[in-house]
Coordinates of C-alpha atoms in Angstrom, one line a residue:
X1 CA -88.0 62.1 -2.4
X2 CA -87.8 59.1 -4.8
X3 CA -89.6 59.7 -8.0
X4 CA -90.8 57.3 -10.4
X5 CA -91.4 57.0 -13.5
X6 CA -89.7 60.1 -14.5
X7 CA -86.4 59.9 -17.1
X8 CA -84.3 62.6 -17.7
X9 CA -84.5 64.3 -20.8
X10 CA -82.2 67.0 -19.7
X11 CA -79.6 68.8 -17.4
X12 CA -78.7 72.1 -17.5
X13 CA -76.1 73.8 -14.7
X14 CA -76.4 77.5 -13.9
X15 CA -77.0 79.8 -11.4
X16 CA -75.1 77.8 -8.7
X17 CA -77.0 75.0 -9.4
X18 CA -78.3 72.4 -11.4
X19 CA -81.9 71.7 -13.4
X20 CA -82.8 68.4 -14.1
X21 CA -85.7 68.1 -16.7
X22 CA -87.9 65.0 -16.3
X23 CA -90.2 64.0 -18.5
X24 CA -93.1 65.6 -16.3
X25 CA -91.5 67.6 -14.2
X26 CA -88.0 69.8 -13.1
X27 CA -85.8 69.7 -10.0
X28 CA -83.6 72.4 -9.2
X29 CA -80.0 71.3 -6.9
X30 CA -76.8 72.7 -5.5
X31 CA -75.1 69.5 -6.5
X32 CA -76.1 66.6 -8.1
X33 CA -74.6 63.0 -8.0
X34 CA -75.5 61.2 -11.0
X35 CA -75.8 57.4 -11.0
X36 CA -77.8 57.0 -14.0
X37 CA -75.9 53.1 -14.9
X38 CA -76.9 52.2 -18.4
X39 CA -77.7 55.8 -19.1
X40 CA -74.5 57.2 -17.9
X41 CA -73.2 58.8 -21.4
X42 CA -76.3 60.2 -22.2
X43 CA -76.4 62.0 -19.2
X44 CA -72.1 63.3 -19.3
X45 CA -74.1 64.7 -23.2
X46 CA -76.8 66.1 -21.5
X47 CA -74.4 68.3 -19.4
X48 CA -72.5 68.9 -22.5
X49 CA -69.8 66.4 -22.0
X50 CA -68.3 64.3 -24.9
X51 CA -67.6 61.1 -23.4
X52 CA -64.7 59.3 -24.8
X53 CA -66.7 56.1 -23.8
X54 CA -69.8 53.9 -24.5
X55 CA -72.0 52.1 -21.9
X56 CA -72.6 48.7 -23.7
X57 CA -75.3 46.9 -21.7
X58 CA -74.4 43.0 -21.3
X59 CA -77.5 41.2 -20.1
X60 CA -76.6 38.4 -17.4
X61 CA -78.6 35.1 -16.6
X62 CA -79.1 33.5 -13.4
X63 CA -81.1 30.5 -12.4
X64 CA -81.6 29.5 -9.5
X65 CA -80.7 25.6 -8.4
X66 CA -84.0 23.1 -7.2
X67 CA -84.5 22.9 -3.3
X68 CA -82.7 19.6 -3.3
X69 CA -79.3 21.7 -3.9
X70 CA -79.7 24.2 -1.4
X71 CA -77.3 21.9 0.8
X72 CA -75.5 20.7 -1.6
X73 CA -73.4 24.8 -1.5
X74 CA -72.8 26.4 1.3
X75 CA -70.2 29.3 0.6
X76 CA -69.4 31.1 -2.6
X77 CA -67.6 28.9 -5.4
X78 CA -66.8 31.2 -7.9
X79 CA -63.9 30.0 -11.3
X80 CA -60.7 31.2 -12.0
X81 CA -61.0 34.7 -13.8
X82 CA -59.8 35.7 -17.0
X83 CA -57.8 38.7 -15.8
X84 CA -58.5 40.2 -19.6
X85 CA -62.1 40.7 -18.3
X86 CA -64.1 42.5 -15.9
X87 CA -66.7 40.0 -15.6
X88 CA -66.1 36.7 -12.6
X89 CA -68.0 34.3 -14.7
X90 CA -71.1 32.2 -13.8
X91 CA -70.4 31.5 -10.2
X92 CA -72.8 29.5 -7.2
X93 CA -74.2 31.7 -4.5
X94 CA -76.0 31.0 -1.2
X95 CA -78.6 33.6 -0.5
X96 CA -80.2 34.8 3.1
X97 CA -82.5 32.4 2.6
X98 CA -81.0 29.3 1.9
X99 CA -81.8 29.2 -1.7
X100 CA -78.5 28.9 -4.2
X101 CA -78.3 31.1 -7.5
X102 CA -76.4 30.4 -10.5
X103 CA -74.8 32.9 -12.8
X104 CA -74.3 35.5 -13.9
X105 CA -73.4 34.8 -17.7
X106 CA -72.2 38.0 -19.7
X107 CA -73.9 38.4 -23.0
X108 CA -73.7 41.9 -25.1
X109 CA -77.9 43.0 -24.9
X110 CA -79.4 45.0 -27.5
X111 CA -81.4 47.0 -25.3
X112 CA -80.4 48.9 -22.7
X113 CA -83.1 48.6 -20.5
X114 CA -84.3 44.6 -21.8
X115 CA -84.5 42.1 -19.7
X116 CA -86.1 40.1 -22.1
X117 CA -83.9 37.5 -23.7
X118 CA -84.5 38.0 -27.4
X119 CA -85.1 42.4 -26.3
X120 CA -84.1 44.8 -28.7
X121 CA -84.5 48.8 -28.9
X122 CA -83.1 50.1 -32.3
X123 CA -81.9 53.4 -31.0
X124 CA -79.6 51.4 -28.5
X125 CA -78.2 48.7 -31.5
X126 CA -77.5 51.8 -34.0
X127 CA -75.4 53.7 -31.1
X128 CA -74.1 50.9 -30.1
X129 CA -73.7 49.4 -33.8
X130 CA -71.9 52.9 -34.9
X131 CA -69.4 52.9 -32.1
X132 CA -65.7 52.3 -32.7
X133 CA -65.3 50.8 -29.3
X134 CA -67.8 48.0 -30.0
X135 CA -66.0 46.8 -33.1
X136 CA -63.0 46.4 -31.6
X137 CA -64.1 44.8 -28.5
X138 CA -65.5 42.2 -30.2
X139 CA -62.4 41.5 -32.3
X140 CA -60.3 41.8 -29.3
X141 CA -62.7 39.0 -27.6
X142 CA -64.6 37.4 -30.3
X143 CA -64.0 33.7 -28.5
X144 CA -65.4 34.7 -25.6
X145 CA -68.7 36.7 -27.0
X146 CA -69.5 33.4 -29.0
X147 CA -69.2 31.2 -26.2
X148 CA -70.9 33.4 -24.0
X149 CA -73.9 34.1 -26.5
X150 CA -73.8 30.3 -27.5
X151 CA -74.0 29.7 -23.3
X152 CA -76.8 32.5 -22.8
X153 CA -79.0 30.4 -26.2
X154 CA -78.0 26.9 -24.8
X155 CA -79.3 26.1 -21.3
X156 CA -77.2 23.0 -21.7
X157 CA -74.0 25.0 -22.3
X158 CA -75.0 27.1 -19.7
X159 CA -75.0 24.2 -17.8
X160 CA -71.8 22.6 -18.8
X161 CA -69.9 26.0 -17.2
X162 CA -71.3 25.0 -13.9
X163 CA -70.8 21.2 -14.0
X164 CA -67.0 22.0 -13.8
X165 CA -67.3 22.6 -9.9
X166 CA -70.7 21.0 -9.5
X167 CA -70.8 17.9 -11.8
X168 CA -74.0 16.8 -10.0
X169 CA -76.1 19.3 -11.3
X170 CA -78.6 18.4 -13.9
X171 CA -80.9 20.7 -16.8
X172 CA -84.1 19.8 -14.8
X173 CA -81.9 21.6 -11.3
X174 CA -81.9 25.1 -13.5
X175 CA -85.1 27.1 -12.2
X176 CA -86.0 30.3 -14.0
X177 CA -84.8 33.5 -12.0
X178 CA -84.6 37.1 -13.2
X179 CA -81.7 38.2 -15.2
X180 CA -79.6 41.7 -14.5
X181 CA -78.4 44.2 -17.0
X182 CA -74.5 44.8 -16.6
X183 CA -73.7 48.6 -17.3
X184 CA -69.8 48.3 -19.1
X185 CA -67.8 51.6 -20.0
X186 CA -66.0 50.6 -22.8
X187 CA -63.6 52.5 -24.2
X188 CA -63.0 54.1 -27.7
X189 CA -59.7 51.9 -28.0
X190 CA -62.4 48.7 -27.6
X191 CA -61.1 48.1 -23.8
X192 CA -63.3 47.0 -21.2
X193 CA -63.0 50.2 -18.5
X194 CA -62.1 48.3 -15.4
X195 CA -61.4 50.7 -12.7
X196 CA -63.8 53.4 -11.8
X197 CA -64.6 56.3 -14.0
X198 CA -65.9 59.6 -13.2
X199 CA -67.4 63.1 -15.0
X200 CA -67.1 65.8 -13.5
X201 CA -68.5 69.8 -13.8
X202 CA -68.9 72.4 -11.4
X203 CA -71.8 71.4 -9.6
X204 CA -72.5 67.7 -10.9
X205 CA -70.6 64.1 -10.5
X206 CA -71.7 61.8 -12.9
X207 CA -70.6 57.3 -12.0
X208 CA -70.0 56.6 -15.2
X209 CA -67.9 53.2 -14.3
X210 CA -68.4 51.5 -11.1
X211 CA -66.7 47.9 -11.1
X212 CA -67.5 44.9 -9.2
X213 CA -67.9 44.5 -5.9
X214 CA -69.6 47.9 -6.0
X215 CA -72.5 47.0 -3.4
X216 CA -70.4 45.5 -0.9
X217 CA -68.0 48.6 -0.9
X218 CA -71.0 51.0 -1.1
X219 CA -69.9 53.0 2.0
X220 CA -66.4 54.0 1.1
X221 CA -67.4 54.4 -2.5
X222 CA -70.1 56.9 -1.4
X223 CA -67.4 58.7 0.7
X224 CA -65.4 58.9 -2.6
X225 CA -68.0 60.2 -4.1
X226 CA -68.9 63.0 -2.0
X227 CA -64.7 63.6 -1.6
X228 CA -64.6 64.1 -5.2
X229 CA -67.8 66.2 -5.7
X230 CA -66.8 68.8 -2.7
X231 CA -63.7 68.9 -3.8
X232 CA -61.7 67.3 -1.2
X233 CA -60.1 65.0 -3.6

């Protein structure tokens, strides 16, 4: 059954099971696997958890090169990481169809669900605002916010990141493409959590942290999963 439309406003475990309230209805479960992304903490609350972490949403750009490119790439060209960060930096990709992508950039969002550039939700910037974690990870990488926020304002700068293994590339070869919204653990301490990062009750298993290259290791992550929820790990 996929449902949509309905958030969770509330788990509850007993009985051998677990409720989950939606907004307009309730589902009853033996076990639940919770991948709620952006909404992880809220849900470890829900189930009466105090989570010694934040999800801080980072909104990332893309664009998408003019047809005239799609040769010009034909694997992945990705820069060297900063090994202080989770995030692989604005990086060229060839899709199915032949089209290339840029991005994405990594720019702190104040909205968790916004894809908007300019969104904002004031109960997401106050919880955010008020957390310990986020003060510190921004003095711990101030250099890199600015540049990234100046980069994510600037289509120019943006560009500028990808001239360094493209120089060819122009402003006018930046089409508009839909953005993501990154969900980041980060920790009390003000560190990026880098490594997967579970919470776990009797009968539920919330993914609190899943790091990159989560879709193309979907099927052993999923057995992990399940290991960890039956109790097999």
């Amino acid at each position: 059954m996929i449902d949509y439309n309905s958030p969770v406003i509330g788990l509850s475990e007993a009985d051998g099971g677990v409720k989950i309230n939606c907004r307009d209805t309730s589902i009853s479960a033996g076990k639940l696997i919770a991948c709620g992304g952006v909404m992880a903490d809220r849900l470890v609350r829900m189930l009466g958890g105090q989570p010694e972490f934040q999800i801080v949403p980072f909104r990332g750009d893309y664009y998408r090169l003019s047809e005239r490119h799609n040769q010009l790439i034909r694997h992945l060209i990705y820069p060297i990481p900063d090994p202080t960060l989770p995030f692989l930096g604005v990086h060229l990709t060839r899709m199915i169809d032949g089209s290339v992508t840029v991005g994405p950039n990594a720019v702190v969002n104040f909205s968790r669900e916004g894809y908007s550039r300019f969104a904002f939700a004031w109960g997401d910037s106050v919880e955010m605002l008020t957390f310990p974690g986020f003060h510190r990870l921004l003095w711990r990488h101030f250099g890199s916010a600015v540049k990234e926020l100046k980069n994510g304002l600037s289509k120019r700068g943006y560009l500028r990141e990808v001239q360094k293994y493209s120089p060819v590339l122009t402003v006018a070869d930046l089409q508009a493409y839909p953005p993501g919204i990154r969900a980041q653990a980060v920790s009390v301490e003000g560190k990026l959590v880098d490594d997967f990062l579970f919470h776990r009750t009797t009968h539920c298993l919330v993914v609190c942290n899943a790091p990159s290259p989560a879709a193309t290791s979907c099927f052993p992550i999923a057995r992990h999963i399940v290991d960890r929820l039956s109790g097999d790990e």
